[in-house]
Tab-separated table of N, CA and C in Angstrom:
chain	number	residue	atom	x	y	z
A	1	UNK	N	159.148	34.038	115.436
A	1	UNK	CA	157.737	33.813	115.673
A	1	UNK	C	157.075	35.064	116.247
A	2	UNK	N	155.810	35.397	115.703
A	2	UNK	CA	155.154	36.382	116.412
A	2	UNK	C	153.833	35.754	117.448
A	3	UNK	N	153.744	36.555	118.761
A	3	UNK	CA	153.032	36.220	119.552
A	3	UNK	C	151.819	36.560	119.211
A	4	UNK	N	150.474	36.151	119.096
A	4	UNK	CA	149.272	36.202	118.690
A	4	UNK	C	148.176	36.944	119.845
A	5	UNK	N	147.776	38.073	119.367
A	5	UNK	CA	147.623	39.389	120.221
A	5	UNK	C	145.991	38.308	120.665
A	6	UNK	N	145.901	38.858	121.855
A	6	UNK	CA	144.480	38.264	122.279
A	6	UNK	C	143.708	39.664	123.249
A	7	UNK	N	142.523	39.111	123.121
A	7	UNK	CA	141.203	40.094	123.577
A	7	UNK	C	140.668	39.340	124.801
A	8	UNK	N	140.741	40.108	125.808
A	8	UNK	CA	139.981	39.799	126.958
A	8	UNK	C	138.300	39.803	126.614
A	9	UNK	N	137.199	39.639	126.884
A	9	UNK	CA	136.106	39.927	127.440
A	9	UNK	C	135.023	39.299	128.354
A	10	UNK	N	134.391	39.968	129.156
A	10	UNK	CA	133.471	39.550	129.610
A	10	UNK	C	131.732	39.702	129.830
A	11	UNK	N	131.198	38.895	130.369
A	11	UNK	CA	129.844	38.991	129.921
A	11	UNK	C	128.678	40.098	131.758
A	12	UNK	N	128.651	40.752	130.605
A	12	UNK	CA	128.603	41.709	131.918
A	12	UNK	C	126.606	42.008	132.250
A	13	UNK	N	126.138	41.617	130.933
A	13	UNK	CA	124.690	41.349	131.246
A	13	UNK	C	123.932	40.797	130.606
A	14	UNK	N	122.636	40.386	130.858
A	14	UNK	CA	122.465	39.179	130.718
A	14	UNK	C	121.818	38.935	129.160
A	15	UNK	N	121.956	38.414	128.406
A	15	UNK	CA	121.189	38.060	127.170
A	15	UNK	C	119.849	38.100	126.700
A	16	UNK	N	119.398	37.721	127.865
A	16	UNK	CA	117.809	37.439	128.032
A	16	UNK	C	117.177	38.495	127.413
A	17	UNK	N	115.729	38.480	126.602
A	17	UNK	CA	115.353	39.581	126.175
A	17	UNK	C	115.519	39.955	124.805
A	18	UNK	N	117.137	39.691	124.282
A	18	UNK	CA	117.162	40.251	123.602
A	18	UNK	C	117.503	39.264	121.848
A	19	UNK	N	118.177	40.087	120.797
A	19	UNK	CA	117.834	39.210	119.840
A	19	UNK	C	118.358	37.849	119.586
A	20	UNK	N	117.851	36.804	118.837
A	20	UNK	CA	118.214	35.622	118.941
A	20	UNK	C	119.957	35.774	118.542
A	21	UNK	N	120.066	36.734	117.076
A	21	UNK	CA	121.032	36.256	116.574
A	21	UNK	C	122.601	37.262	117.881
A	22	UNK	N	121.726	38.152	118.753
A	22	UNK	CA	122.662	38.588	119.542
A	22	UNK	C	123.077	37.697	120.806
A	23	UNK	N	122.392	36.569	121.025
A	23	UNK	CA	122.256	35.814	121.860
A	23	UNK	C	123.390	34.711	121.547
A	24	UNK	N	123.732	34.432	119.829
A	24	UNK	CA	124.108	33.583	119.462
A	24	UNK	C	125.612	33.972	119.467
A	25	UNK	N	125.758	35.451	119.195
A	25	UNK	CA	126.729	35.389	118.888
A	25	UNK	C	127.406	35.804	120.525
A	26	UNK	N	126.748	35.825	121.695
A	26	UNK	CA	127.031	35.682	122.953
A	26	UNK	C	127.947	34.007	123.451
A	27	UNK	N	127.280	33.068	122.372
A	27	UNK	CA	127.656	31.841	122.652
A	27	UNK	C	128.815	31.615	121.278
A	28	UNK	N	129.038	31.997	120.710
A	28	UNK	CA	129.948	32.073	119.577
A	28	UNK	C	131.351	32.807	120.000
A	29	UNK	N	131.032	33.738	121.081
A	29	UNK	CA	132.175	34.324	121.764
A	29	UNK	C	132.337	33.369	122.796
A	30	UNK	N	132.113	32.118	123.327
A	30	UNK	CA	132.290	31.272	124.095
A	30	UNK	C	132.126	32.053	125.723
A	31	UNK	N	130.930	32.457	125.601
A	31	UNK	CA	130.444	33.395	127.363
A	31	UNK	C	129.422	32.355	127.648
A	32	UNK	N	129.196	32.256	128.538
A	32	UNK	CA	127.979	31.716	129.279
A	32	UNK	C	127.554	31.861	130.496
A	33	UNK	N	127.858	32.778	131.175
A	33	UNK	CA	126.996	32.935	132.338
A	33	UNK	C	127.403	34.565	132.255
A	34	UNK	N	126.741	34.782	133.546
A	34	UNK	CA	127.190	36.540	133.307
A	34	UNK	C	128.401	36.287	134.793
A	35	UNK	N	129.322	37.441	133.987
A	35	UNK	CA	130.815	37.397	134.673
A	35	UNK	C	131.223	36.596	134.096
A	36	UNK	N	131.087	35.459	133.158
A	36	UNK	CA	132.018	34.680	132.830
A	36	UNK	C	132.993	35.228	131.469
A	37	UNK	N	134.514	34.904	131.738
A	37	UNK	CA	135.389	35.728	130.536
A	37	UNK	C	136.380	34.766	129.590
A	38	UNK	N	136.310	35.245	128.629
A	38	UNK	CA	136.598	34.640	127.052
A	38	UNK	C	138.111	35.019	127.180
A	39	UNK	N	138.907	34.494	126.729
A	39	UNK	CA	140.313	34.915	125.733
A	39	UNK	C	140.107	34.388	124.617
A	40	UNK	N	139.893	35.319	123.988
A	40	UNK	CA	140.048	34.910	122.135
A	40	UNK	C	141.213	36.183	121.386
A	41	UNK	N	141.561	35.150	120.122
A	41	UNK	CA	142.619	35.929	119.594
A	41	UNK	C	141.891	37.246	118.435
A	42	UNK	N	142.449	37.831	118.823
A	42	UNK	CA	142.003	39.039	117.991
A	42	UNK	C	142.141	39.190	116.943
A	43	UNK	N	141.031	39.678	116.140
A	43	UNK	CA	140.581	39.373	114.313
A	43	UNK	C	140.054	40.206	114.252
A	44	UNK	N	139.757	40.285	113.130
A	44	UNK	CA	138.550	41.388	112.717
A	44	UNK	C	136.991	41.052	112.607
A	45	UNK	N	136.881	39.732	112.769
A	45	UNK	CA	135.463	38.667	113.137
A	45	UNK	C	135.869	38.697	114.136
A	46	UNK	N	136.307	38.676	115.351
A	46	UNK	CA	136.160	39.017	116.753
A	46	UNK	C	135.548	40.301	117.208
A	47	UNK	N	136.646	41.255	116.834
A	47	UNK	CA	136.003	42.567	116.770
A	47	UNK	C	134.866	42.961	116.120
A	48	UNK	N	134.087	42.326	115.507
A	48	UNK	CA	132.692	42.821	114.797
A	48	UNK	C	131.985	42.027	115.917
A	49	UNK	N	132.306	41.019	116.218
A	49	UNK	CA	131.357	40.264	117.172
A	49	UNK	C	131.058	41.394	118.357
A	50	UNK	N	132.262	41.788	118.696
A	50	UNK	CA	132.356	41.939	120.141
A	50	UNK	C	131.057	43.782	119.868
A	51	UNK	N	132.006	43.895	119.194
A	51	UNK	CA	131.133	45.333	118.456
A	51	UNK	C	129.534	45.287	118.441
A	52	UNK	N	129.158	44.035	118.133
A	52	UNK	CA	127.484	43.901	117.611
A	52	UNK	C	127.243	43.921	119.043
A	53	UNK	N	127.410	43.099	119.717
A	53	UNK	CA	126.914	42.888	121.267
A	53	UNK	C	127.379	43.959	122.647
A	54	UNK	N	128.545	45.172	121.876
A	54	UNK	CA	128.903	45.783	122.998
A	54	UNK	C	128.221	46.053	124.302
A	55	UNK	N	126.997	46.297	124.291
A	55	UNK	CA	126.156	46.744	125.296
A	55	UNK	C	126.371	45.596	126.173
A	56	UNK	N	126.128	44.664	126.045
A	56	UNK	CA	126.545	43.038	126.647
A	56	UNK	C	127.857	42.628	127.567
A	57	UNK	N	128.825	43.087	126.584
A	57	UNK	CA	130.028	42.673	127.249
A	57	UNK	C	131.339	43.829	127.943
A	58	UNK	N	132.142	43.597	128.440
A	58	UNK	CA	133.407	44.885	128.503
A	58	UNK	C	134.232	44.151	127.948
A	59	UNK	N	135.587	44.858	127.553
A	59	UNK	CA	136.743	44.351	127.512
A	59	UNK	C	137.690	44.579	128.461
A	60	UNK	N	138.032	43.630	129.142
A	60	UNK	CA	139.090	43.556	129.988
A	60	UNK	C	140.533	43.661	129.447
């Protein structure tokens, strides 16, 4: 069995302001407050997510 690599991140500022569909995909990464942090498994639709919104989040 292989272990399934995962991505830290967190939500480091705040959404507000900015575009709907960047907002969405803030809640599509399962964040919701600021400081709050995700484990999701790492993809290449993760990584585009995380990519569109970088300014938004870090990776831990």
């Amino acid at each position: 069995m292989t272990t399934q690599q995962t991505v830290k991140i967190q939500l480091v500022r705040s959404p507000i302001g900015t575009k709907e569909s960047h907002r969405a995909t803030v809640r599509g990464l399962g964040l919701r407050k600021l400081n709050s942090i995700s484990e999701l498994q790492d993809s290449p639709a993760v990584r585009g997510m995380i990519n569109k919104i970088s300014y938004l989040v870090k990776v831990l």
